[in-house]
mmCIF file of C-alpha atoms in Angstrom:
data_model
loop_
_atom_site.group_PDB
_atom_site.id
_atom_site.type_symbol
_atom_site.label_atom_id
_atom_site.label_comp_id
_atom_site.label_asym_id
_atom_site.label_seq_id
_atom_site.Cartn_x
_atom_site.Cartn_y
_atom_site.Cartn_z
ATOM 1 C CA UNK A 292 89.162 106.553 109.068
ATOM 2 C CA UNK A 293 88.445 110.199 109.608
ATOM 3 C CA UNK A 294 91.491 111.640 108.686
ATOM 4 C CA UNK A 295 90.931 114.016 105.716
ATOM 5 C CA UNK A 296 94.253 114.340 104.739
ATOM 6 C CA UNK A 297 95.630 112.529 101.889
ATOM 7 C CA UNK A 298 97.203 108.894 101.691
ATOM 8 C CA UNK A 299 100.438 109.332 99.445
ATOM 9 C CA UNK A 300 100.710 106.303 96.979
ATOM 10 C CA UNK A 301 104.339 105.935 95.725
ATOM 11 C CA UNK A 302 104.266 104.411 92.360
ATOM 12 C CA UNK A 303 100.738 104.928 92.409
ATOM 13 C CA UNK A 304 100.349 104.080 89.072
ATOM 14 C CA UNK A 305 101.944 100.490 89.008
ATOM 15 C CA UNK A 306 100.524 97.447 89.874
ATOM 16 C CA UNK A 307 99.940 97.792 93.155
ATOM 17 C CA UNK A 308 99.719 100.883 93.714
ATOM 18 C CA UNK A 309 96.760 101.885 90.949
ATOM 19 C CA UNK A 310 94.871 99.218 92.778
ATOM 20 C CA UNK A 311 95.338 100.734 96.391
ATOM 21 C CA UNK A 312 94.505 104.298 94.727
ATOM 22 C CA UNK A 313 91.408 102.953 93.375
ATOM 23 C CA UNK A 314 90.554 100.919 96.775
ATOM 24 C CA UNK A 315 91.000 104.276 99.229
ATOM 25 C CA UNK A 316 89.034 106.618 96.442
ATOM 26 C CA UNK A 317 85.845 104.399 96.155
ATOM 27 C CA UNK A 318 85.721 104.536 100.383
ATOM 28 C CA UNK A 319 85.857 108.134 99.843
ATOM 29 C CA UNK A 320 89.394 108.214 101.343
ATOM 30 C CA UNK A 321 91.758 111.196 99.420
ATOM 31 C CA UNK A 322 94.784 109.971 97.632
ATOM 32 C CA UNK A 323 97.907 111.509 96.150
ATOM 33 C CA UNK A 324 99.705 109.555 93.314
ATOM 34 C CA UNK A 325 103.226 109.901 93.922
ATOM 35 C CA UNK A 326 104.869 109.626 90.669
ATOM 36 C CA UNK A 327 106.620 111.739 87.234
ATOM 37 C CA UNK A 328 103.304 112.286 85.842
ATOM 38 C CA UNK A 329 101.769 113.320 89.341
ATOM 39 C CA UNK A 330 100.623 116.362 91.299
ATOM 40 C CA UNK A 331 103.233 117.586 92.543
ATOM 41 C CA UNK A 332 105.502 115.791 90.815
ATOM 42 C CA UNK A 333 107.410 112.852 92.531
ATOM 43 C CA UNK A 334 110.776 111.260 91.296
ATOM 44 C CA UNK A 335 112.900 109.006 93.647
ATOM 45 C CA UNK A 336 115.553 110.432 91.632
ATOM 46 C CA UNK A 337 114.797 114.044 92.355
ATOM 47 C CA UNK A 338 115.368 114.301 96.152
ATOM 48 C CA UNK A 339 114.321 118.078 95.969
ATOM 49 C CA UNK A 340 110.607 116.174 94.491
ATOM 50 C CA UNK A 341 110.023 114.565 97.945
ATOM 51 C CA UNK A 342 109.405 117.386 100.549
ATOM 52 C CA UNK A 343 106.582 119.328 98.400
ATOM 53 C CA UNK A 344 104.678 115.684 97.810
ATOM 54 C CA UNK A 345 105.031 114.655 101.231
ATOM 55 C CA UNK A 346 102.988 118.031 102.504
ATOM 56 C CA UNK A 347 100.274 117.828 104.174
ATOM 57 C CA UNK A 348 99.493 113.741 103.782
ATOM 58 C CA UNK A 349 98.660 111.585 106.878
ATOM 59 C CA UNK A 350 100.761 108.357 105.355
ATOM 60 C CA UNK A 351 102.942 106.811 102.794
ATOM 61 C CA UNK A 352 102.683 103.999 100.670
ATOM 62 C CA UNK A 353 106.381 103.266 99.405
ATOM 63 C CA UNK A 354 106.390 101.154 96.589
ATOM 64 C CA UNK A 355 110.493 101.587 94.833
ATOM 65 C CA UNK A 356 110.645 102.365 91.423
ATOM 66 C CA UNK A 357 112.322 100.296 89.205
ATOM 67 C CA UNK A 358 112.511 97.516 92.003
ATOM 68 C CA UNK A 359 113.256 97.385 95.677
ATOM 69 C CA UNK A 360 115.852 94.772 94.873
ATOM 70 C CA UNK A 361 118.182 96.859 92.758
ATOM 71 C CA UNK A 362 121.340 98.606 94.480
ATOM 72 C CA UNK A 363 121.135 101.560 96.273
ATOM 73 C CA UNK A 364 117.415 101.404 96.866
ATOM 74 C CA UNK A 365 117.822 101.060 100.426
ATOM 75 C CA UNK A 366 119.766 104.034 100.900
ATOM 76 C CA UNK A 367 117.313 106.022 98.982
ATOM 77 C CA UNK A 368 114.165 104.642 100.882
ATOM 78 C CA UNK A 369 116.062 105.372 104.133
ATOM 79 C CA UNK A 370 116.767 108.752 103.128
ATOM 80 C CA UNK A 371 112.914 109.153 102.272
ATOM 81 C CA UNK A 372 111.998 107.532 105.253
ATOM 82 C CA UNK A 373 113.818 110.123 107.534
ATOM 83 C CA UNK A 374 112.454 113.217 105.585
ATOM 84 C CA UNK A 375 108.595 111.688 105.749
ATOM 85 C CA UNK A 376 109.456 111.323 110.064
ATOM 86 C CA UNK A 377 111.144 114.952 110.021
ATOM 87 C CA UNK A 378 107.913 116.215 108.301
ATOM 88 C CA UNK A 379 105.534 114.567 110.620
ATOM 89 C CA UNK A 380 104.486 111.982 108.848
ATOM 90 C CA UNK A 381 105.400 108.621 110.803
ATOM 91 C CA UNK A 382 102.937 105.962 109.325
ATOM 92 C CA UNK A 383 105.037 104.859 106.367
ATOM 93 C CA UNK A 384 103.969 100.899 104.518
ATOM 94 C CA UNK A 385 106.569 99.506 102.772
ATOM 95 C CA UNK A 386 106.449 96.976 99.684
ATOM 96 C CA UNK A 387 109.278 95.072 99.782
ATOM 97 C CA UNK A 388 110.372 91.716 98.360
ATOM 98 C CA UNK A 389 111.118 88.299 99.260
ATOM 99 C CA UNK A 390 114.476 86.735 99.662
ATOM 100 C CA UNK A 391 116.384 90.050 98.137
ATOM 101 C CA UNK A 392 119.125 91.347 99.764
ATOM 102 C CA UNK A 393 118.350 94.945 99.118
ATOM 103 C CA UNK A 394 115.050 94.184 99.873
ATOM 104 C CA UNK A 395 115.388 93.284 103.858
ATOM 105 C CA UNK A 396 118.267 96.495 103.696
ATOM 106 C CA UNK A 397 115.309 98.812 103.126
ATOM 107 C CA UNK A 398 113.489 97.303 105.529
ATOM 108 C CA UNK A 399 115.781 97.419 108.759
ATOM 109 C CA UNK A 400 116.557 101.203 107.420
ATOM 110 C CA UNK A 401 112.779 101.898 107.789
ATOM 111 C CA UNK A 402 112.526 100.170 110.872
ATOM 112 C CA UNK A 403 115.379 102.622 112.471
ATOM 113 C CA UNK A 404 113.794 105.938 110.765
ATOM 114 C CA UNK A 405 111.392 106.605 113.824
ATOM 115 C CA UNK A 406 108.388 105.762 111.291
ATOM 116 C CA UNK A 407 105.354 104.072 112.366
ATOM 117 C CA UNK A 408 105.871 101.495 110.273
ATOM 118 C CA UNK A 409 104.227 98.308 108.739
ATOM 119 C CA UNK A 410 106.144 95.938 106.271
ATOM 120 C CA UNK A 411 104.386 93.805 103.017
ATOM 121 C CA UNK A 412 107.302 90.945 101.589
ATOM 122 C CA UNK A 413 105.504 90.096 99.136
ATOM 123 C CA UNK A 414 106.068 86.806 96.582
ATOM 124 C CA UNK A 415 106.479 86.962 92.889
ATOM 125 C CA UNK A 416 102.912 88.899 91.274
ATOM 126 C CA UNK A 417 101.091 86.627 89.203
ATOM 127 C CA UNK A 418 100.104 89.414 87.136
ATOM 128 C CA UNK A 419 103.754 89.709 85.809
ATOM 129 C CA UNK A 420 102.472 87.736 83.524
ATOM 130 C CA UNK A 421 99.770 89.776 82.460
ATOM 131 C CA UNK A 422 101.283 93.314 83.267
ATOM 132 C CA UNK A 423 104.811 93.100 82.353
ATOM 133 C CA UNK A 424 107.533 91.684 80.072
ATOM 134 C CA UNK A 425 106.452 87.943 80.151
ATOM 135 C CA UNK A 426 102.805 88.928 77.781
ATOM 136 C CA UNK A 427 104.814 89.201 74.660
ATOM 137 C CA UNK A 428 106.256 85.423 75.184
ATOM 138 C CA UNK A 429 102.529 84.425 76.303
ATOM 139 C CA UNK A 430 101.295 85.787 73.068
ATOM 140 C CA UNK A 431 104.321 84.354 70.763
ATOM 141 C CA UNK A 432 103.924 80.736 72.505
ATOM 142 C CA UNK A 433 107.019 80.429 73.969
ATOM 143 C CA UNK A 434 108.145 81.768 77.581
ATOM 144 C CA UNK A 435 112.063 80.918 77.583
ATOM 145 C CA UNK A 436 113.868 81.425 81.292
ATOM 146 C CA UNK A 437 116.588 80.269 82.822
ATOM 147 C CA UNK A 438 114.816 78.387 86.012
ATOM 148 C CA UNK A 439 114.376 74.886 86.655
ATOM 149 C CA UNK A 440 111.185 73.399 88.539
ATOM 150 C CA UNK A 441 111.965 75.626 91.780
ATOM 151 C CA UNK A 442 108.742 76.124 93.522
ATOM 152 C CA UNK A 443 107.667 80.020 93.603
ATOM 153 C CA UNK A 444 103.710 80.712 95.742
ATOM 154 C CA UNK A 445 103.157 83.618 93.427
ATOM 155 C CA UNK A 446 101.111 86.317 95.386
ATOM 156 C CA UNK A 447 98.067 88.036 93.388
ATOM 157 C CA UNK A 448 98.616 91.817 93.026
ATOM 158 C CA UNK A 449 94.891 92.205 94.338
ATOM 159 C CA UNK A 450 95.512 90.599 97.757
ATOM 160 C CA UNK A 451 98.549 92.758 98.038
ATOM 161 C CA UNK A 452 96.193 96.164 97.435
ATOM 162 C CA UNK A 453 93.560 95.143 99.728
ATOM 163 C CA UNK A 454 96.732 93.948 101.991
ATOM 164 C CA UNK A 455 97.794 98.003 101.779
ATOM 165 C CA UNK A 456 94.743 99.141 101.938
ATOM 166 C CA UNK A 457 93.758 97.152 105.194
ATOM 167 C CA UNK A 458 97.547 98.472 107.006
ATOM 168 C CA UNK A 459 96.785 101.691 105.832
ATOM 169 C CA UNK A 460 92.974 102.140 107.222
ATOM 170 C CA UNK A 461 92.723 99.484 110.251
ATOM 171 C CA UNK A 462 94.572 99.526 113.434
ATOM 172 C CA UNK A 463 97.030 97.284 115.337
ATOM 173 C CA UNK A 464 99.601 96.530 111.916
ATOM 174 C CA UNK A 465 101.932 99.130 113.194
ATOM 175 C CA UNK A 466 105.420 97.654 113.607
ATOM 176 C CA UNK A 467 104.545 94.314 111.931
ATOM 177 C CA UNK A 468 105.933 92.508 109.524
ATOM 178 C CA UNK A 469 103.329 90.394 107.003
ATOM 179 C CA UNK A 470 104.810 88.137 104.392
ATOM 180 C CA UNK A 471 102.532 87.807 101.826
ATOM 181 C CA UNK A 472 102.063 84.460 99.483
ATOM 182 C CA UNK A 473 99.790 82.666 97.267
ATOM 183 C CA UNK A 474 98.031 79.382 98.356
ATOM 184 C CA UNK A 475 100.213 76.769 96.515
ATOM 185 C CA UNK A 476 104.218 76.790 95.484
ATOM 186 C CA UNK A 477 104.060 76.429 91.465
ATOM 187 C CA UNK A 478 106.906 75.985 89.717
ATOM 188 C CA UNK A 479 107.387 78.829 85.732
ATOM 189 C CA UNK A 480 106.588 75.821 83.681
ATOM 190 C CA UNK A 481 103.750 74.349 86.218
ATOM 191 C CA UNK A 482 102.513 79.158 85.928
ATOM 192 C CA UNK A 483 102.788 79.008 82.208
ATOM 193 C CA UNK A 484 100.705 75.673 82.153
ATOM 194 C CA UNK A 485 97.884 76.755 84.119
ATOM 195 C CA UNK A 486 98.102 80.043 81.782
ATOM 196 C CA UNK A 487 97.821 78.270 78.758
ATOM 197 C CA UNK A 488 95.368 75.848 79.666
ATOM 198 C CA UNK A 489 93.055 78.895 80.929
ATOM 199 C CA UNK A 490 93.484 80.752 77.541
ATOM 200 C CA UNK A 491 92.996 77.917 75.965
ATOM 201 C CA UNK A 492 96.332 77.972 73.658
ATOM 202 C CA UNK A 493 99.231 75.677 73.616
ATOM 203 C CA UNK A 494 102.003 77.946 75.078
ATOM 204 C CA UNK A 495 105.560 75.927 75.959
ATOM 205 C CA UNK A 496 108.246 76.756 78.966
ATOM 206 C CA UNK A 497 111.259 76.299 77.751
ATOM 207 C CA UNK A 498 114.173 75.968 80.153
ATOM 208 C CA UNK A 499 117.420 77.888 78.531
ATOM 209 C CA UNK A 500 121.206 78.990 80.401
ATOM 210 C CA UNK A 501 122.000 82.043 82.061
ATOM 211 C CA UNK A 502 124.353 83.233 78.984
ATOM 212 C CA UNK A 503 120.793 82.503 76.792
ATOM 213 C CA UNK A 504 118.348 84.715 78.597
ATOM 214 C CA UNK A 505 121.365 87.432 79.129
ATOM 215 C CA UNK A 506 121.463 87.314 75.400
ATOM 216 C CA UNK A 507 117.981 87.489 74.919
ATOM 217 C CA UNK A 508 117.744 90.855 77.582
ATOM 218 C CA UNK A 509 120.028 92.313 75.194
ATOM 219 C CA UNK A 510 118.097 92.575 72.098
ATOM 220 C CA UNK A 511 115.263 94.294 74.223
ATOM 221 C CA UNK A 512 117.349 97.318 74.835
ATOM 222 C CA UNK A 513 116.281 98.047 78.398
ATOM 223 C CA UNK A 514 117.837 100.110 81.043
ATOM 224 C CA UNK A 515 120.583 98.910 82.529
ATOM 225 C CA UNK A 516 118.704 98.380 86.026
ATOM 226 C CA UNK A 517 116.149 96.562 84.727
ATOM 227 C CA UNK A 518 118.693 94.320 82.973
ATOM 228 C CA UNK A 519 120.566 94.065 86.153
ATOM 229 C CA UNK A 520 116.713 93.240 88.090
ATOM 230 C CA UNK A 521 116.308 90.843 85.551
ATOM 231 C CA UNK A 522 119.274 88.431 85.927
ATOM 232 C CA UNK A 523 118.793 89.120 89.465
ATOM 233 C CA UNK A 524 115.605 87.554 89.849
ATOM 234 C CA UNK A 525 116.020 84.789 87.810
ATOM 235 C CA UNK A 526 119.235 83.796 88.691
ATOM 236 C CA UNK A 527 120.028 84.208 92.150
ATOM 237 C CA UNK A 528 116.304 84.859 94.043
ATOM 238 C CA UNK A 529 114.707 81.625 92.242
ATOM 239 C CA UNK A 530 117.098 79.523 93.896
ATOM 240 C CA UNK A 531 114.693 77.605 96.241
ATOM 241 C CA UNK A 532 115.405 80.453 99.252
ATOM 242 C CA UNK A 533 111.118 81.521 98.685
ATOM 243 C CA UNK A 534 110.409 78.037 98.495
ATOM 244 C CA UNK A 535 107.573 78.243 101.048
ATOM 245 C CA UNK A 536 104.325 79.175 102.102
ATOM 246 C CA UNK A 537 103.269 82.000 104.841
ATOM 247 C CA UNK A 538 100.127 83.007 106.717
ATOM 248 C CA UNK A 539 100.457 86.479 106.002
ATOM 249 C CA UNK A 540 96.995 87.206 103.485
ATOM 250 C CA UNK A 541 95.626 85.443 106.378
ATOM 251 C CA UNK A 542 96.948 87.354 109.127
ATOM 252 C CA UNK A 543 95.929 90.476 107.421
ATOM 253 C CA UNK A 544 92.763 90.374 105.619
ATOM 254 C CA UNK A 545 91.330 87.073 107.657
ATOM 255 C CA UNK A 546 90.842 85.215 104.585
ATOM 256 C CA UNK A 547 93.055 82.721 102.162
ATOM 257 C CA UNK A 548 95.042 84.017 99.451
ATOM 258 C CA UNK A 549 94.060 83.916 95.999
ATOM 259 C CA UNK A 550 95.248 81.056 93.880
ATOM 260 C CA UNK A 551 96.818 81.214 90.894
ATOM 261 C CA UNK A 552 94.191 79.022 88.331
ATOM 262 C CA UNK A 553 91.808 81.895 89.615
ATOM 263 C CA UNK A 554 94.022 84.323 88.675
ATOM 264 C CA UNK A 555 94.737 82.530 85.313
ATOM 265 C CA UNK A 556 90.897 82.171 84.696
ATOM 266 C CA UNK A 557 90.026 85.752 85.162
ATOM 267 C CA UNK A 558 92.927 86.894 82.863
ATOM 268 C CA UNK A 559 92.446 84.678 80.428
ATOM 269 C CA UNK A 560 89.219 86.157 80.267
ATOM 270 C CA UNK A 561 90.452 89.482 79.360
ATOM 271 C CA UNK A 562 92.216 88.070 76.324
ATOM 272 C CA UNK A 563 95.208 89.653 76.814
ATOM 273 C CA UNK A 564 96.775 86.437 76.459
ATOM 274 C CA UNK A 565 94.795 85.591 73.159
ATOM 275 C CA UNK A 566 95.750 86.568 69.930
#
């Protein structure tokens, strides 16, 4: 790629979007992190944000903050979307999610914006497990949620980065559509398992109701989005509707997906599950 104009990362500094920033920097490629804390500042809720760190970069990486999934997101991505094609920047990447309503919203929105544009629907991340709200359950022994033995192929966060980073530097993924999976469907008690046997602890899955784990959100004092994202996600996504496998780690990067006990290995590794 000899285009020496930045590649803007929105929510460069999550999970996936650190690990694009740091793929496209060590092939000498320049990078702007679009977030709060970034150069110029980027907010999805400052609109006025958008235009100044949109200037002068070649593409977009849109990852939502707090979760493509949550209402309203796909108006706001749309609106984004149209600014980004008004400035003359079509190629746009979204990261969107599997089986959300919101989710596919965003999607046909960026489809209509006149964007070059090339879709990721990605699986649950394994590494919400190691990069999120499920490490202090790890740690205590105990992961408590309200799903039964629904299959989920949990996606690693690294084949979604090298996913991005393959749209966003190869050519002939404009205008298509990659759903992106692990090997293997795994059930959160068959997840929390393999997790426990790789740190080498006894950790239990305990099944508990819908009024349980709402209780249990509530003593955490989140935002009220990421309550709402919560009891989304476990209660109406993990219904069986992801219950399958797709081709799309394949169809991108020409190799298999990672699986999850390699995932569970190398984390366990780290000790961030150990106490």
């Amino acid at each position: 790629m000899t285009d020496t104009k930045p590649i803007l990362i929105l929510g460069g500094t999550g999970k996936t979007g650190r690990r694009l920033a740091e793929r496209l920097t060590a092939r000498g490629i320049p990078v702007r992190i679009g977030s709060r804390s970034g150069t110029p500042r980027f907010d999805w809720e400052a609109p006025a944000s958008w235009a100044p760190a949109l200037e002068g970069v070649s593409a977009v990486y849109i990852s939502y903050y707090p979760d493509i999934a949550v209402p309203g997101a796909a108006e706001v991505v749309d609106a984004f979307a149209r600014l980004a094609v008004e400035h003359g920047i079509r190629r746009l990447v979204l990261l969107s999610g599997r089986g959300e309503h919101e989710a596919q919203r965003a999607e046909e929105m960026l489809k209509a914006s006149g964007a070059d544009w090339t879709i990721l629907r990605c699986a649950w991340f394994s590494q919400n497990f190691s990069e999120g709200f499920l490490v202090e359950p790890l740690l205590a022994g105990e992961v408590a949620l309200p799903v039964g033995p629904v299959g989920e192929p949990f996606v690693d966060v690294d084949d979604i980065a090298d996913a991005a980073e393959a749209v966003l530097t190869e050519p002939g993924h404009v205008g298509q559509l990659y759903e992106l999976t692990g090997p293997r469907l795994l059930s959160f008690a068959d997840a929390v398992g393999e997790i426990a046997k790789a740190a080498g602890r006894d950790i239990r899955f305990v099944r508990i109701t819908h009024d349980e784990f709402t209780a249990a959100v509530a003593t955490h004092e989140l935002p009220p989005e990421i309550v709402w994202l919560l009891d989304e996600l476990f209660t109406k996504v993990l219904d069986g509707r992801n219950e399958s496998l797709t081709d799309g780690v394949q169809r991108v990067l020409g190799r298999a997906p990672k699986d999850f006990s390699a995932y569970a290995t190398e984390t366990a590794a780290s000790r961030i599950w150990s106490n």
